[in-house]
Amino acid sequence: MVDFLTANPAVVVPRHASVVVLVDAFDPAARLDGVECVAAPLGVPTEDIGQGYFAARRDFGPISFGVAGIPPEEQQ
């Protein structure tokens, strides 16, 4: 991405950016495992935010890298 943006200076780059990995496992335990697999190397805890949702995020200055486990009925 850095090479592309360097070669294409006309591309607008946001001041703050987020990258989110979505875990779409049907089973809540599998969804939690998926979120934890991404959160562990980032060195951040996984949060149970209720109703089958799980999340974790690490900020690197203005860039945020996160993971979210979303229940199947919400994956529209």
PDB file of N, CA, C and O in Angstrom:
ATOM      1  N   MET A   1       0.815  -1.171   0.000  1.00  0.00           N
ATOM      2  CA  MET A   1       0.000   0.000   0.000  1.00  0.00           C
ATOM      3  C   MET A   1       0.876   1.260   0.000  1.00  0.00           C
ATOM      4  O   MET A   1       0.563   2.218  -0.690  1.00  0.00           O
ATOM      5  N   VAL A   2       1.942   1.238   0.771  1.00  0.00           N
ATOM      6  CA  VAL A   2       2.843   2.401   0.808  1.00  0.00           C
ATOM      7  C   VAL A   2       3.419   2.661  -0.580  1.00  0.00           C
ATOM      8  O   VAL A   2       3.469   3.814  -1.027  1.00  0.00           O
ATOM      9  N   ASP A   3       3.835   1.614  -1.266  1.00  0.00           N
ATOM     10  CA  ASP A   3       4.378   1.777  -2.622  1.00  0.00           C
ATOM     11  C   ASP A   3       3.334   2.378  -3.555  1.00  0.00           C
ATOM     12  O   ASP A   3       3.632   3.272  -4.344  1.00  0.00           O
ATOM     13  N   PHE A   4       2.090   1.886  -3.458  1.00  0.00           N
ATOM     14  CA  PHE A   4       1.018   2.395  -4.312  1.00  0.00           C
ATOM     15  C   PHE A   4       0.770   3.870  -4.035  1.00  0.00           C
ATOM     16  O   PHE A   4       0.681   4.683  -4.963  1.00  0.00           O
ATOM     17  N   LEU A   5       0.644   4.236  -2.757  1.00  0.00           N
ATOM     18  CA  LEU A   5       0.362   5.631  -2.414  1.00  0.00           C
ATOM     19  C   LEU A   5       1.513   6.552  -2.792  1.00  0.00           C
ATOM     20  O   LEU A   5       1.289   7.690  -3.215  1.00  0.00           O
ATOM     21  N   THR A   6       2.722   6.058  -2.678  1.00  0.00           N
ATOM     22  CA  THR A   6       3.888   6.849  -3.085  1.00  0.00           C
ATOM     23  C   THR A   6       3.880   7.088  -4.598  1.00  0.00           C
ATOM     24  O   THR A   6       4.173   8.189  -5.068  1.00  0.00           O
ATOM     25  N   ALA A   7       3.504   6.067  -5.349  1.00  0.00           N
ATOM     26  CA  ALA A   7       3.466   6.180  -6.811  1.00  0.00           C
ATOM     27  C   ALA A   7       2.240   6.936  -7.313  1.00  0.00           C
ATOM     28  O   ALA A   7       2.210   7.359  -8.472  1.00  0.00           O
ATOM     29  N   ASN A   8       1.227   7.110  -6.448  1.00  0.00           N
ATOM     30  CA  ASN A   8      -0.016   7.769  -6.848  1.00  0.00           C
ATOM     31  C   ASN A   8      -0.378   8.877  -5.860  1.00  0.00           C
ATOM     32  O   ASN A   8      -1.332   8.762  -5.088  1.00  0.00           O
ATOM     33  N   PRO A   9       0.348   9.964  -5.882  1.00  0.00           N
ATOM     34  CA  PRO A   9       0.133  11.026  -4.893  1.00  0.00           C
ATOM     35  C   PRO A   9      -1.227  11.717  -4.999  1.00  0.00           C
ATOM     36  O   PRO A   9      -1.629  12.413  -4.062  1.00  0.00           O
ATOM     37  N   ALA A  10      -1.960  11.508  -6.070  1.00  0.00           N
ATOM     38  CA  ALA A  10      -3.279  12.124  -6.201  1.00  0.00           C
ATOM     39  C   ALA A  10      -4.357  11.391  -5.399  1.00  0.00           C
ATOM     40  O   ALA A  10      -5.452  11.920  -5.190  1.00  0.00           O
ATOM     41  N   VAL A  11      -4.045  10.188  -4.922  1.00  0.00           N
ATOM     42  CA  VAL A  11      -5.013   9.428  -4.127  1.00  0.00           C
ATOM     43  C   VAL A  11      -5.167  10.120  -2.772  1.00  0.00           C
ATOM     44  O   VAL A  11      -4.186  10.421  -2.100  1.00  0.00           O
ATOM     45  N   VAL A  12      -6.416  10.375  -2.402  1.00  0.00           N
ATOM     46  CA  VAL A  12      -6.699  11.030  -1.128  1.00  0.00           C
ATOM     47  C   VAL A  12      -6.515  10.004  -0.006  1.00  0.00           C
ATOM     48  O   VAL A  12      -7.051   8.904  -0.047  1.00  0.00           O
ATOM     49  N   VAL A  13      -5.741  10.389   0.991  1.00  0.00           N
ATOM     50  CA  VAL A  13      -5.476   9.513   2.130  1.00  0.00           C
ATOM     51  C   VAL A  13      -6.125  10.140   3.363  1.00  0.00           C
ATOM     52  O   VAL A  13      -5.886  11.316   3.660  1.00  0.00           O
ATOM     53  N   PRO A  14      -6.945   9.370   4.085  1.00  0.00           N
ATOM     54  CA  PRO A  14      -7.602   9.937   5.272  1.00  0.00           C
ATOM     55  C   PRO A  14      -6.604  10.209   6.397  1.00  0.00           C
ATOM     56  O   PRO A  14      -5.571   9.549   6.494  1.00  0.00           O
ATOM     57  N   ARG A  15      -6.930  11.176   7.231  1.00  0.00           N
ATOM     58  CA  ARG A  15      -6.079  11.484   8.385  1.00  0.00           C
ATOM     59  C   ARG A  15      -6.124  10.364   9.409  1.00  0.00           C
ATOM     60  O   ARG A  15      -5.170  10.122  10.128  1.00  0.00           O
ATOM     61  N   HIS A  16      -7.269   9.701   9.511  1.00  0.00           N
ATOM     62  CA  HIS A  16      -7.460   8.590  10.441  1.00  0.00           C
ATOM     63  C   HIS A  16      -8.030   7.425   9.647  1.00  0.00           C
ATOM     64  O   HIS A  16      -8.986   7.596   8.892  1.00  0.00           O
ATOM     65  N   ALA A  17      -7.468   6.255   9.829  1.00  0.00           N
ATOM     66  CA  ALA A  17      -7.920   5.087   9.077  1.00  0.00           C
ATOM     67  C   ALA A  17      -8.165   3.920  10.024  1.00  0.00           C
ATOM     68  O   ALA A  17      -7.529   3.818  11.070  1.00  0.00           O
ATOM     69  N   SER A  18      -9.092   3.056   9.632  1.00  0.00           N
ATOM     70  CA  SER A  18      -9.389   1.856  10.406  1.00  0.00           C
ATOM     71  C   SER A  18      -9.421   0.658   9.488  1.00  0.00           C
ATOM     72  O   SER A  18      -9.948   0.730   8.375  1.00  0.00           O
ATOM     73  N   VAL A  19      -8.855  -0.423   9.974  1.00  0.00           N
ATOM     74  CA  VAL A  19      -8.931  -1.713   9.296  1.00  0.00           C
ATOM     75  C   VAL A  19      -9.621  -2.648  10.271  1.00  0.00           C
ATOM     76  O   VAL A  19      -9.235  -2.738  11.437  1.00  0.00           O
ATOM     77  N   VAL A  20     -10.674  -3.330   9.816  1.00  0.00           N
ATOM     78  CA  VAL A  20     -11.420  -4.227  10.687  1.00  0.00           C
ATOM     79  C   VAL A  20     -11.557  -5.586  10.021  1.00  0.00           C
ATOM     80  O   VAL A  20     -11.969  -5.680   8.863  1.00  0.00           O
ATOM     81  N   VAL A  21     -11.196  -6.615  10.758  1.00  0.00           N
ATOM     82  CA  VAL A  21     -11.385  -7.996  10.324  1.00  0.00           C
ATOM     83  C   VAL A  21     -12.713  -8.452  10.902  1.00  0.00           C
ATOM     84  O   VAL A  21     -12.961  -8.299  12.102  1.00  0.00           O
ATOM     85  N   LEU A  22     -13.597  -9.009  10.058  1.00  0.00           N
ATOM     86  CA  LEU A  22     -14.887  -9.505  10.528  1.00  0.00           C
ATOM     87  C   LEU A  22     -14.842 -11.021  10.650  1.00  0.00           C
ATOM     88  O   LEU A  22     -14.423 -11.710   9.724  1.00  0.00           O
ATOM     89  N   VAL A  23     -15.276 -11.521  11.793  1.00  0.00           N
ATOM     90  CA  VAL A  23     -15.362 -12.963  12.038  1.00  0.00           C
ATOM     91  C   VAL A  23     -16.831 -13.335  11.904  1.00  0.00           C
ATOM     92  O   VAL A  23     -17.687 -12.800  12.616  1.00  0.00           O
ATOM     93  N   ASP A  24     -17.126 -14.256  10.987  1.00  0.00           N
ATOM     94  CA  ASP A  24     -18.523 -14.576  10.692  1.00  0.00           C
ATOM     95  C   ASP A  24     -18.936 -15.983  11.119  1.00  0.00           C
ATOM     96  O   ASP A  24     -19.822 -16.575  10.541  1.00  0.00           O
ATOM     97  N   ALA A  25     -18.313 -16.528  12.147  1.00  0.00           N
ATOM     98  CA  ALA A  25     -18.644 -17.870  12.614  1.00  0.00           C
ATOM     99  C   ALA A  25     -20.069 -17.894  13.167  1.00  0.00           C
ATOM    100  O   ALA A  25     -20.509 -16.963  13.836  1.00  0.00           O
ATOM    101  N   PHE A  26     -20.786 -18.971  12.908  1.00  0.00           N
ATOM    102  CA  PHE A  26     -22.169 -19.103  13.367  1.00  0.00           C
ATOM    103  C   PHE A  26     -22.231 -19.300  14.879  1.00  0.00           C
ATOM    104  O   PHE A  26     -23.031 -18.694  15.572  1.00  0.00           O
ATOM    105  N   ASP A  27     -21.358 -20.145  15.406  1.00  0.00           N
ATOM    106  CA  ASP A  27     -21.337 -20.496  16.822  1.00  0.00           C
ATOM    107  C   ASP A  27     -20.637 -19.394  17.635  1.00  0.00           C
ATOM    108  O   ASP A  27     -19.545 -18.950  17.256  1.00  0.00           O
ATOM    109  N   PRO A  28     -21.234 -18.939  18.740  1.00  0.00           N
ATOM    110  CA  PRO A  28     -20.604 -17.886  19.538  1.00  0.00           C
ATOM    111  C   PRO A  28     -19.198 -18.243  20.028  1.00  0.00           C
ATOM    112  O   PRO A  28     -18.315 -17.382  20.046  1.00  0.00           O
ATOM    113  N   ALA A  29     -18.972 -19.492  20.406  1.00  0.00           N
ATOM    114  CA  ALA A  29     -17.646 -19.895  20.880  1.00  0.00           C
ATOM    115  C   ALA A  29     -16.624 -19.801  19.749  1.00  0.00           C
ATOM    116  O   ALA A  29     -15.489 -19.361  19.951  1.00  0.00           O
ATOM    117  N   ALA A  30     -17.017 -20.199  18.550  1.00  0.00           N
ATOM    118  CA  ALA A  30     -16.117 -20.107  17.392  1.00  0.00           C
ATOM    119  C   ALA A  30     -15.866 -18.648  17.030  1.00  0.00           C
ATOM    120  O   ALA A  30     -14.761 -18.279  16.631  1.00  0.00           O
ATOM    121  N   ARG A  31     -16.881 -17.815  17.178  1.00  0.00           N
ATOM    122  CA  ARG A  31     -16.732 -16.379  16.897  1.00  0.00           C
ATOM    123  C   ARG A  31     -15.744 -15.764  17.891  1.00  0.00           C
ATOM    124  O   ARG A  31     -14.858 -15.005  17.508  1.00  0.00           O
ATOM    125  N   LEU A  32     -15.867 -16.131  19.167  1.00  0.00           N
ATOM    126  CA  LEU A  32     -14.945 -15.645  20.183  1.00  0.00           C
ATOM    127  C   LEU A  32     -13.525 -16.120  19.895  1.00  0.00           C
ATOM    128  O   LEU A  32     -12.578 -15.334  19.962  1.00  0.00           O
ATOM    129  N   ASP A  33     -13.372 -17.388  19.528  1.00  0.00           N
ATOM    130  CA  ASP A  33     -12.037 -17.914  19.183  1.00  0.00           C
ATOM    131  C   ASP A  33     -11.423 -17.147  18.023  1.00  0.00           C
ATOM    132  O   ASP A  33     -10.233 -16.833  18.032  1.00  0.00           O
ATOM    133  N   GLY A  34     -12.231 -16.843  17.009  1.00  0.00           N
ATOM    134  CA  GLY A  34     -11.737 -16.097  15.853  1.00  0.00           C
ATOM    135  C   GLY A  34     -11.257 -14.714  16.234  1.00  0.00           C
ATOM    136  O   GLY A  34     -10.210 -14.253  15.770  1.00  0.00           O
ATOM    137  N   VAL A  35     -12.016 -14.040  17.077  1.00  0.00           N
ATOM    138  CA  VAL A  35     -11.621 -12.699  17.524  1.00  0.00           C
ATOM    139  C   VAL A  35     -10.347 -12.780  18.362  1.00  0.00           C
ATOM    140  O   VAL A  35      -9.427 -11.979  18.185  1.00  0.00           O
ATOM    141  N   GLU A  36     -10.273 -13.767  19.247  1.00  0.00           N
ATOM    142  CA  GLU A  36      -9.081 -13.919  20.083  1.00  0.00           C
ATOM    143  C   GLU A  36      -7.833 -14.234  19.263  1.00  0.00           C
ATOM    144  O   GLU A  36      -6.738 -13.807  19.615  1.00  0.00           O
ATOM    145  N   CYS A  37      -7.998 -14.960  18.154  1.00  0.00           N
ATOM    146  CA  CYS A  37      -6.848 -15.277  17.283  1.00  0.00           C
ATOM    147  C   CYS A  37      -6.252 -14.018  16.650  1.00  0.00           C
ATOM    148  O   CYS A  37      -5.055 -13.965  16.383  1.00  0.00           O
ATOM    149  N   VAL A  38      -7.079 -13.029  16.403  1.00  0.00           N
ATOM    150  CA  VAL A  38      -6.583 -11.765  15.846  1.00  0.00           C
ATOM    151  C   VAL A  38      -6.077 -10.862  16.972  1.00  0.00           C
ATOM    152  O   VAL A  38      -5.052 -10.192  16.828  1.00  0.00           O
ATOM    153  N   ALA A  39      -6.771 -10.869  18.111  1.00  0.00           N
ATOM    154  CA  ALA A  39      -6.422  -9.977  19.219  1.00  0.00           C
ATOM    155  C   ALA A  39      -5.096 -10.353  19.883  1.00  0.00           C
ATOM    156  O   ALA A  39      -4.332  -9.467  20.270  1.00  0.00           O
ATOM    157  N   ALA A  40      -4.824 -11.642  19.995  1.00  0.00           N
ATOM    158  CA  ALA A  40      -3.620 -12.085  20.717  1.00  0.00           C
ATOM    159  C   ALA A  40      -2.330 -11.521  20.120  1.00  0.00           C
ATOM    160  O   ALA A  40      -1.519 -10.942  20.846  1.00  0.00           O
ATOM    161  N   PRO A  41      -2.097 -11.647  18.802  1.00  0.00           N
ATOM    162  CA  PRO A  41      -0.863 -11.081  18.254  1.00  0.00           C
ATOM    163  C   PRO A  41      -0.808  -9.555  18.347  1.00  0.00           C
ATOM    164  O   PRO A  41       0.272  -8.969  18.355  1.00  0.00           O
ATOM    165  N   LEU A  42      -1.980  -8.918  18.423  1.00  0.00           N
ATOM    166  CA  LEU A  42      -2.019  -7.462  18.586  1.00  0.00           C
ATOM    167  C   LEU A  42      -1.717  -7.060  20.023  1.00  0.00           C
ATOM    168  O   LEU A  42      -1.470  -5.893  20.311  1.00  0.00           O
ATOM    169  N   GLY A  43      -1.779  -8.044  20.938  1.00  0.00           N
ATOM    170  CA  GLY A  43      -1.505  -7.760  22.344  1.00  0.00           C
ATOM    171  C   GLY A  43      -2.625  -7.020  23.045  1.00  0.00           C
ATOM    172  O   GLY A  43      -2.376  -6.251  23.977  1.00  0.00           O
ATOM    173  N   VAL A  44      -3.865  -7.256  22.594  1.00  0.00           N
ATOM    174  CA  VAL A  44      -5.006  -6.583  23.212  1.00  0.00           C
ATOM    175  C   VAL A  44      -6.034  -7.617  23.666  1.00  0.00           C
ATOM    176  O   VAL A  44      -6.132  -8.712  23.098  1.00  0.00           O
ATOM    177  N   PRO A  45      -6.823  -7.285  24.691  1.00  0.00           N
ATOM    178  CA  PRO A  45      -7.842  -8.209  25.161  1.00  0.00           C
ATOM    179  C   PRO A  45      -9.069  -8.213  24.248  1.00  0.00           C
ATOM    180  O   PRO A  45      -9.336  -7.240  23.541  1.00  0.00           O
ATOM    181  N   THR A  46      -9.776  -9.313  24.293  1.00  0.00           N
ATOM    182  CA  THR A  46     -11.041  -9.420  23.573  1.00  0.00           C
ATOM    183  C   THR A  46     -12.154  -8.972  24.511  1.00  0.00           C
ATOM    184  O   THR A  46     -12.170  -9.319  25.687  1.00  0.00           O
ATOM    185  N   GLU A  47     -13.063  -8.189  23.985  1.00  0.00           N
ATOM    186  CA  GLU A  47     -14.176  -7.680  24.783  1.00  0.00           C
ATOM    187  C   GLU A  47     -15.468  -8.341  24.336  1.00  0.00           C
ATOM    188  O   GLU A  47     -15.775  -8.405  23.140  1.00  0.00           O
ATOM    189  N   ASP A  48     -16.237  -8.853  25.285  1.00  0.00           N
ATOM    190  CA  ASP A  48     -17.580  -9.366  25.019  1.00  0.00           C
ATOM    191  C   ASP A  48     -18.505  -8.173  25.151  1.00  0.00           C
ATOM    192  O   ASP A  48     -18.738  -7.671  26.255  1.00  0.00           O
ATOM    193  N   ILE A  49     -19.022  -7.689  24.026  1.00  0.00           N
ATOM    194  CA  ILE A  49     -19.848  -6.483  24.083  1.00  0.00           C
ATOM    195  C   ILE A  49     -21.340  -6.807  24.115  1.00  0.00           C
ATOM    196  O   ILE A  49     -22.171  -5.928  23.964  1.00  0.00           O
ATOM    197  N   GLY A  50     -21.657  -8.082  24.347  1.00  0.00           N
ATOM    198  CA  GLY A  50     -23.050  -8.483  24.547  1.00  0.00           C
ATOM    199  C   GLY A  50     -23.760  -8.936  23.291  1.00  0.00           C
ATOM    200  O   GLY A  50     -23.354  -8.622  22.171  1.00  0.00           O
ATOM    201  N   GLN A  51     -24.813  -9.719  23.491  1.00  0.00           N
ATOM    202  CA  GLN A  51     -25.691 -10.205  22.431  1.00  0.00           C
ATOM    203  C   GLN A  51     -24.942 -10.918  21.315  1.00  0.00           C
ATOM    204  O   GLN A  51     -25.296 -10.818  20.139  1.00  0.00           O
ATOM    205  N   GLY A  52     -23.868 -11.633  21.677  1.00  0.00           N
ATOM    206  CA  GLY A  52     -23.122 -12.418  20.698  1.00  0.00           C
ATOM    207  C   GLY A  52     -22.037 -11.670  19.948  1.00  0.00           C
ATOM    208  O   GLY A  52     -21.436 -12.217  19.038  1.00  0.00           O
ATOM    209  N   TYR A  53     -21.787 -10.422  20.323  1.00  0.00           N
ATOM    210  CA  TYR A  53     -20.749  -9.617  19.683  1.00  0.00           C
ATOM    211  C   TYR A  53     -19.460  -9.676  20.495  1.00  0.00           C
ATOM    212  O   TYR A  53     -19.488  -9.622  21.727  1.00  0.00           O
ATOM    213  N   PHE A  54     -18.335  -9.748  19.789  1.00  0.00           N
ATOM    214  CA  PHE A  54     -17.019  -9.709  20.416  1.00  0.00           C
ATOM    215  C   PHE A  54     -16.155  -8.737  19.616  1.00  0.00           C
ATOM    216  O   PHE A  54     -16.321  -8.626  18.400  1.00  0.00           O
ATOM    217  N   ALA A  55     -15.233  -8.073  20.300  1.00  0.00           N
ATOM    218  CA  ALA A  55     -14.413  -7.103  19.585  1.00  0.00           C
ATOM    219  C   ALA A  55     -13.071  -6.909  20.282  1.00  0.00           C
ATOM    220  O   ALA A  55     -12.918  -7.199  21.471  1.00  0.00           O
ATOM    221  N   ALA A  56     -12.118  -6.432  19.516  1.00  0.00           N
ATOM    222  CA  ALA A  56     -10.806  -6.043  20.026  1.00  0.00           C
ATOM    223  C   ALA A  56     -10.240  -5.012  19.065  1.00  0.00           C
ATOM    224  O   ALA A  56     -10.557  -5.026  17.870  1.00  0.00           O
ATOM    225  N   ARG A  57      -9.410  -4.115  19.607  1.00  0.00           N
ATOM    226  CA  ARG A  57      -8.841  -3.060  18.752  1.00  0.00           C
ATOM    227  C   ARG A  57      -7.524  -2.586  19.322  1.00  0.00           C
ATOM    228  O   ARG A  57      -7.350  -2.479  20.531  1.00  0.00           O
ATOM    229  N   ARG A  58      -6.613  -2.267  18.420  1.00  0.00           N
ATOM    230  CA  ARG A  58      -5.357  -1.633  18.815  1.00  0.00           C
ATOM    231  C   ARG A  58      -5.141  -0.428  17.917  1.00  0.00           C
ATOM    232  O   ARG A  58      -5.296  -0.499  16.709  1.00  0.00           O
ATOM    233  N   ASP A  59      -4.785   0.668  18.545  1.00  0.00           N
ATOM    234  CA  ASP A  59      -4.519   1.898  17.805  1.00  0.00           C
ATOM    235  C   ASP A  59      -3.021   2.073  17.629  1.00  0.00           C
ATOM    236  O   ASP A  59      -2.234   1.843  18.550  1.00  0.00           O
ATOM    237  N   PHE A  60      -2.650   2.473  16.420  1.00  0.00           N
ATOM    238  CA  PHE A  60      -1.275   2.793  16.079  1.00  0.00           C
ATOM    239  C   PHE A  60      -1.279   4.240  15.618  1.00  0.00           C
ATOM    240  O   PHE A  60      -1.386   4.513  14.423  1.00  0.00           O
ATOM    241  N   GLY A  61      -1.257   5.141  16.573  1.00  0.00           N
ATOM    242  CA  GLY A  61      -1.381   6.553  16.216  1.00  0.00           C
ATOM    243  C   GLY A  61      -2.739   6.780  15.587  1.00  0.00           C
ATOM    244  O   GLY A  61      -3.758   6.403  16.154  1.00  0.00           O
ATOM    245  N   PRO A  62      -2.795   7.354  14.389  1.00  0.00           N
ATOM    246  CA  PRO A  62      -4.081   7.630  13.746  1.00  0.00           C
ATOM    247  C   PRO A  62      -4.688   6.424  13.025  1.00  0.00           C
ATOM    248  O   PRO A  62      -5.758   6.519  12.446  1.00  0.00           O
ATOM    249  N   ILE A  63      -4.016   5.276  13.078  1.00  0.00           N
ATOM    250  CA  ILE A  63      -4.525   4.083  12.401  1.00  0.00           C
ATOM    251  C   ILE A  63      -4.990   3.080  13.440  1.00  0.00           C
ATOM    252  O   ILE A  63      -4.299   2.791  14.404  1.00  0.00           O
ATOM    253  N   SER A  64      -6.184   2.529  13.214  1.00  0.00           N
ATOM    254  CA  SER A  64      -6.768   1.563  14.125  1.00  0.00           C
ATOM    255  C   SER A  64      -6.896   0.218  13.415  1.00  0.00           C
ATOM    256  O   SER A  64      -7.317   0.157  12.258  1.00  0.00           O
ATOM    257  N   PHE A  65      -6.490  -0.863  14.101  1.00  0.00           N
ATOM    258  CA  PHE A  65      -6.620  -2.214  13.564  1.00  0.00           C
ATOM    259  C   PHE A  65      -7.506  -2.974  14.534  1.00  0.00           C
ATOM    260  O   PHE A  65      -7.184  -3.091  15.714  1.00  0.00           O
ATOM    261  N   GLY A  66      -8.620  -3.478  14.047  1.00  0.00           N
ATOM    262  CA  GLY A  66      -9.565  -4.144  14.935  1.00  0.00           C
ATOM    263  C   GLY A  66     -10.139  -5.414  14.365  1.00  0.00           C
ATOM    264  O   GLY A  66      -9.931  -5.755  13.190  1.00  0.00           O
ATOM    265  N   VAL A  67     -10.859  -6.120  15.219  1.00  0.00           N
ATOM    266  CA  VAL A  67     -11.547  -7.338  14.826  1.00  0.00           C
ATOM    267  C   VAL A  67     -12.906  -7.332  15.512  1.00  0.00           C
ATOM    268  O   VAL A  67     -13.036  -6.866  16.650  1.00  0.00           O
ATOM    269  N   ALA A  68     -13.912  -7.815  14.796  1.00  0.00           N
ATOM    270  CA  ALA A  68     -15.260  -7.870  15.357  1.00  0.00           C
ATOM    271  C   ALA A  68     -15.903  -9.200  14.984  1.00  0.00           C
ATOM    272  O   ALA A  68     -15.833  -9.627  13.834  1.00  0.00           O
ATOM    273  N   GLY A  69     -16.492  -9.840  15.981  1.00  0.00           N
ATOM    274  CA  GLY A  69     -17.285 -11.039  15.748  1.00  0.00           C
ATOM    275  C   GLY A  69     -18.737 -10.640  15.792  1.00  0.00           C
ATOM    276  O   GLY A  69     -19.220 -10.092  16.780  1.00  0.00           O
ATOM    277  N   ILE A  70     -19.424 -10.889  14.680  1.00  0.00           N
ATOM    278  CA  ILE A  70     -20.802 -10.434  14.527  1.00  0.00           C
ATOM    279  C   ILE A  70     -21.717 -11.643  14.381  1.00  0.00           C
ATOM    280  O   ILE A  70     -21.458 -12.518  13.562  1.00  0.00           O
ATOM    281  N   PRO A  71     -22.830 -11.698  15.154  1.00  0.00           N
ATOM    282  CA  PRO A  71     -23.758 -12.817  15.020  1.00  0.00           C
ATOM    283  C   PRO A  71     -24.300 -12.926  13.597  1.00  0.00           C
ATOM    284  O   PRO A  71     -24.474 -11.912  12.919  1.00  0.00           O
ATOM    285  N   PRO A  72     -24.577 -14.157  13.151  1.00  0.00           N
ATOM    286  CA  PRO A  72     -25.016 -14.371  11.761  1.00  0.00           C
ATOM    287  C   PRO A  72     -26.270 -13.570  11.382  1.00  0.00           C
ATOM    288  O   PRO A  72     -26.372 -13.078  10.264  1.00  0.00           O
ATOM    289  N   GLU A  73     -27.193 -13.405  12.307  1.00  0.00           N
ATOM    290  CA  GLU A  73     -28.419 -12.681  11.970  1.00  0.00           C
ATOM    291  C   GLU A  73     -28.182 -11.205  11.719  1.00  0.00           C
ATOM    292  O   GLU A  73     -29.012 -10.523  11.131  1.00  0.00           O
ATOM    293  N   GLU A  74     -27.025 -10.689  12.111  1.00  0.00           N
ATOM    294  CA  GLU A  74     -26.681  -9.275  11.896  1.00  0.00           C
ATOM    295  C   GLU A  74     -25.809  -9.067  10.668  1.00  0.00           C
ATOM    296  O   GLU A  74     -25.451  -7.935  10.353  1.00  0.00           O
ATOM    297  N   GLN A  75     -25.437 -10.134   9.987  1.00  0.00           N
ATOM    298  CA  GLN A  75     -24.515 -10.028   8.852  1.00  0.00           C
ATOM    299  C   GLN A  75     -25.291  -9.788   7.563  1.00  0.00           C
ATOM    300  O   GLN A  75     -25.401 -10.643   6.714  1.00  0.00           O
ATOM    301  N   GLN A  76     -25.816  -8.623   7.426  1.00  0.00           N
ATOM    302  CA  GLN A  76     -26.592  -8.267   6.232  1.00  0.00           C
ATOM    303  C   GLN A  76     -25.750  -7.417   5.311  1.00  0.00           C
ATOM    304  O   GLN A  76     -25.058  -6.581   5.652  1.00  0.00           O
TER     305      GLN A  76
END
